[in-house]
Amino acid sequence: MRAETADALLRAVLPPWAAGAARVDDVPGPLFAGERVLCAGCGPRREGEFATGRWCAHRALARLGVAPVEVGRGARGEPLWPPGILGSISHCTGFRAAAVCRSRDALGLGIDVESDAPLPARVRSRLIRAEEAMRVRLEPAGERLLFSAKEAVYKACSALGGDAATPPLADIRIEVAPKDHGPGARGRFAARLPDATGPGRPVFEGRWHHSHGLVVTSCVIVRADTGEPTTRLAHAVGTPGPPQTRSAWDSST
């Protein structure tokens, strides 16, 4: 897979006002001093995942118009972004990615990438509800799609603050709304949390894309009274462009 293809896979699940970067091979950095400390003593595989994830994070920040800065790590393993920025990092075998947006545009942003291999039975039994599985039985990599969507929602929730804001994966309910079927399929999903219903509660908007043996998902949390964010970023994944004005519109890292 070429670098342009990796970026395109990520762009397929990002709203136009978010920026991202993806890579299929590992790079050694460069890393900021505080980032090097975080991966000191790691084995080669984990060091490669971490360094490349931070490379993607720095590039995504640059595409958003933010100077690359040190991206630390929080108590739950979540990346720590500069003030005014929300984002997420994800990786699986052969794919690393990061996505960011401005906090004025969303309450949270999470991404996840998974190989489309079947879920292990123990994971399926713990995290996937029977009614969820029935809804995606015709989708490619359906149960893996559900798992990835839950991961993206979980990462987006980490921006809401504290352990109380990040629900167990089993408590996140996913409803997939397909757009296409077969290779290259993509669509949207909605997430429901037990304690996140009613007027004024956040709205969870998800997107998914299945291609090249991967399932890529994203979740954006917006305020219920405002709908989708409206700031659009030209060429959000690719050549940087200035934000336009508003209109109507983790795994451990």
mmCIF file of N, CA and C in Angstrom, residues 180-230:
data_model
loop_
_atom_site.group_PDB
_atom_site.id
_atom_site.type_symbol
_atom_site.label_atom_id
_atom_site.label_comp_id
_atom_site.label_asym_id
_atom_site.label_seq_id
_atom_site.Cartn_x
_atom_site.Cartn_y
_atom_site.Cartn_z
ATOM 1 N N ASP A 180 -22.571 1.261 1.271
ATOM 2 C CA ASP A 180 -22.220 0.370 0.168
ATOM 3 C C ASP A 180 -21.862 -0.995 0.740
ATOM 4 N N HIS A 181 -21.778 -1.975 -0.139
ATOM 5 C CA HIS A 181 -21.375 -3.312 0.263
ATOM 6 C C HIS A 181 -20.200 -3.756 -0.605
ATOM 7 N N GLY A 182 -19.489 -4.776 -0.123
ATOM 8 C CA GLY A 182 -18.371 -5.318 -0.871
ATOM 9 C C GLY A 182 -17.082 -4.588 -0.590
ATOM 10 N N PRO A 183 -16.012 -4.948 -1.312
ATOM 11 C CA PRO A 183 -14.714 -4.304 -1.098
ATOM 12 C C PRO A 183 -14.820 -2.788 -1.248
ATOM 13 N N GLY A 184 -14.197 -2.079 -0.334
ATOM 14 C CA GLY A 184 -14.266 -0.623 -0.359
ATOM 15 C C GLY A 184 -15.533 -0.087 0.267
ATOM 16 N N ALA A 185 -16.280 -0.941 0.976
ATOM 17 C CA ALA A 185 -17.535 -0.501 1.580
ATOM 18 C C ALA A 185 -17.273 0.563 2.630
ATOM 19 N N ARG A 186 -18.224 1.446 2.792
ATOM 20 C CA ARG A 186 -18.123 2.503 3.789
ATOM 21 C C ARG A 186 -19.521 2.911 4.224
ATOM 22 N N GLY A 187 -19.599 3.594 5.339
ATOM 23 C CA GLY A 187 -20.895 4.029 5.821
ATOM 24 C C GLY A 187 -20.759 4.786 7.124
ATOM 25 N N ARG A 188 -21.851 4.899 7.845
ATOM 26 C CA ARG A 188 -21.877 5.624 9.109
ATOM 27 C C ARG A 188 -22.427 4.722 10.200
ATOM 28 N N PHE A 189 -22.151 5.114 11.421
ATOM 29 C CA PHE A 189 -22.737 4.398 12.548
ATOM 30 C C PHE A 189 -23.071 5.397 13.647
ATOM 31 N N ALA A 190 -24.019 5.007 14.474
ATOM 32 C CA ALA A 190 -24.382 5.788 15.647
ATOM 33 C C ALA A 190 -23.988 5.003 16.880
ATOM 34 N N ALA A 191 -23.610 5.706 17.924
ATOM 35 C CA ALA A 191 -23.230 5.068 19.190
ATOM 36 C C ALA A 191 -24.206 5.500 20.269
ATOM 37 N N ARG A 192 -24.532 4.576 21.135
ATOM 38 C CA ARG A 192 -25.415 4.861 22.253
ATOM 39 C C ARG A 192 -24.722 4.433 23.539
ATOM 40 N N LEU A 193 -24.715 5.331 24.515
ATOM 41 C CA LEU A 193 -24.192 5.017 25.835
ATOM 42 C C LEU A 193 -25.342 5.025 26.823
ATOM 43 N N PRO A 194 -25.317 4.130 27.816
ATOM 44 C CA PRO A 194 -26.455 4.037 28.748
ATOM 45 C C PRO A 194 -26.818 5.352 29.420
ATOM 46 N N ASP A 195 -25.825 6.169 29.767
ATOM 47 C CA ASP A 195 -26.104 7.405 30.499
ATOM 48 C C ASP A 195 -25.946 8.642 29.631
ATOM 49 N N ALA A 196 -26.028 8.480 28.313
ATOM 50 C CA ALA A 196 -25.850 9.618 27.411
ATOM 51 C C ALA A 196 -27.050 9.766 26.493
ATOM 52 N N THR A 197 -28.234 9.836 27.096
ATOM 53 C CA THR A 197 -29.452 10.019 26.321
ATOM 54 C C THR A 197 -30.234 11.194 26.893
ATOM 55 N N GLY A 198 -31.169 11.707 26.094
ATOM 56 C CA GLY A 198 -32.009 12.796 26.563
ATOM 57 C C GLY A 198 -31.557 14.137 26.027
ATOM 58 N N PRO A 199 -32.359 15.171 26.241
ATOM 59 C CA PRO A 199 -32.048 16.515 25.731
ATOM 60 C C PRO A 199 -30.717 17.031 26.260
ATOM 61 N N GLY A 200 -29.957 17.668 25.377
ATOM 62 C CA GLY A 200 -28.703 18.273 25.782
ATOM 63 C C GLY A 200 -27.522 17.322 25.898
ATOM 64 N N ARG A 201 -27.758 16.025 25.691
ATOM 65 C CA ARG A 201 -26.672 15.061 25.781
ATOM 66 C C ARG A 201 -25.832 15.104 24.512
ATOM 67 N N PRO A 202 -24.565 14.709 24.602
ATOM 68 C CA PRO A 202 -23.727 14.703 23.395
ATOM 69 C C PRO A 202 -24.249 13.722 22.349
ATOM 70 N N VAL A 203 -23.951 14.015 21.104
ATOM 71 C CA VAL A 203 -24.313 13.160 19.981
ATOM 72 C C VAL A 203 -23.037 12.512 19.450
ATOM 73 N N PHE A 204 -23.085 11.205 19.220
ATOM 74 C CA PHE A 204 -21.931 10.457 18.735
ATOM 75 C C PHE A 204 -22.142 10.121 17.263
ATOM 76 N N GLU A 205 -21.293 10.689 16.416
ATOM 77 C CA GLU A 205 -21.379 10.462 14.973
ATOM 78 C C GLU A 205 -20.186 9.647 14.518
ATOM 79 N N GLY A 206 -20.454 8.495 13.896
ATOM 80 C CA GLY A 206 -19.367 7.616 13.479
ATOM 81 C C GLY A 206 -19.320 7.383 11.981
ATOM 82 N N ARG A 207 -18.122 7.102 11.487
ATOM 83 C CA ARG A 207 -17.918 6.759 10.082
ATOM 84 C C ARG A 207 -17.012 5.544 10.014
ATOM 85 N N TRP A 208 -17.234 4.702 9.007
ATOM 86 C CA TRP A 208 -16.388 3.514 8.838
ATOM 87 C C TRP A 208 -16.058 3.297 7.380
ATOM 88 N N HIS A 209 -14.924 2.612 7.176
ATOM 89 C CA HIS A 209 -14.465 2.301 5.829
ATOM 90 C C HIS A 209 -13.740 0.970 5.882
ATOM 91 N N HIS A 210 -14.083 0.070 4.957
ATOM 92 C CA HIS A 210 -13.462 -1.250 4.878
ATOM 93 C C HIS A 210 -12.782 -1.387 3.523
ATOM 94 N N SER A 211 -11.452 -1.510 3.536
ATOM 95 C CA SER A 211 -10.692 -1.598 2.287
ATOM 96 C C SER A 211 -9.287 -2.090 2.594
ATOM 97 N N HIS A 212 -8.664 -2.749 1.611
ATOM 98 C CA HIS A 212 -7.279 -3.193 1.731
ATOM 99 C C HIS A 212 -7.046 -4.055 2.976
ATOM 100 N N GLY A 213 -8.040 -4.860 3.331
ATOM 101 C CA GLY A 213 -7.888 -5.733 4.476
ATOM 102 C C GLY A 213 -7.915 -5.032 5.816
ATOM 103 N N LEU A 214 -8.425 -3.802 5.847
ATOM 104 C CA LEU A 214 -8.472 -3.018 7.076
ATOM 105 C C LEU A 214 -9.881 -2.500 7.324
ATOM 106 N N VAL A 215 -10.207 -2.298 8.580
ATOM 107 C CA VAL A 215 -11.414 -1.602 8.988
ATOM 108 C C VAL A 215 -10.973 -0.334 9.714
ATOM 109 N N VAL A 216 -11.352 0.818 9.180
ATOM 110 C CA VAL A 216 -10.978 2.107 9.760
ATOM 111 C C VAL A 216 -12.254 2.801 10.212
ATOM 112 N N THR A 217 -12.265 3.294 11.446
ATOM 113 C CA THR A 217 -13.450 3.959 11.984
ATOM 114 C C THR A 217 -13.073 5.277 12.641
ATOM 115 N N SER A 218 -14.057 6.151 12.749
ATOM 116 C CA SER A 218 -13.873 7.393 13.501
ATOM 117 C C SER A 218 -15.160 7.704 14.247
ATOM 118 N N CYS A 219 -15.026 8.426 15.343
ATOM 119 C CA CYS A 219 -16.188 8.906 16.095
ATOM 120 C C CYS A 219 -15.943 10.354 16.477
ATOM 121 N N VAL A 220 -16.918 11.191 16.197
ATOM 122 C CA VAL A 220 -16.895 12.596 16.596
ATOM 123 C C VAL A 220 -18.034 12.823 17.581
ATOM 124 N N ILE A 221 -17.751 13.477 18.683
ATOM 125 C CA ILE A 221 -18.778 13.830 19.655
ATOM 126 C C ILE A 221 -19.092 15.313 19.495
ATOM 127 N N VAL A 222 -20.362 15.620 19.266
ATOM 128 C CA VAL A 222 -20.787 17.012 19.112
ATOM 129 C C VAL A 222 -21.904 17.302 20.105
ATOM 130 N N ARG A 223 -22.174 18.562 20.322
ATOM 131 C CA ARG A 223 -23.259 18.958 21.209
ATOM 132 C C ARG A 223 -24.591 18.735 20.523
ATOM 133 N N ALA A 224 -25.553 18.232 21.266
ATOM 134 C CA ALA A 224 -26.845 17.900 20.676
ATOM 135 C C ALA A 224 -27.547 19.119 20.101
ATOM 136 N N ASP A 225 -27.295 20.300 20.655
ATOM 137 C CA ASP A 225 -28.019 21.495 20.211
ATOM 138 C C ASP A 225 -27.366 22.193 19.034
ATOM 139 N N THR A 226 -26.210 21.701 18.605
ATOM 140 C CA THR A 226 -25.528 22.367 17.502
ATOM 141 C C THR A 226 -25.414 21.505 16.264
ATOM 142 N N GLY A 227 -25.621 20.190 16.369
ATOM 143 C CA GLY A 227 -25.460 19.321 15.219
ATOM 144 C C GLY A 227 -24.001 19.171 14.856
ATOM 145 N N GLU A 228 -23.754 18.802 13.593
ATOM 146 C CA GLU A 228 -22.385 18.576 13.174
ATOM 147 C C GLU A 228 -21.593 19.874 13.176
ATOM 148 N N PRO A 229 -20.313 19.835 13.514
ATOM 149 C CA PRO A 229 -19.488 21.037 13.443
ATOM 150 C C PRO A 229 -19.451 21.586 12.021
ATOM 151 N N THR A 230 -19.119 22.853 11.907
ATOM 152 C CA THR A 230 -19.265 23.512 10.617
ATOM 153 C C THR A 230 -17.980 24.059 10.022
#
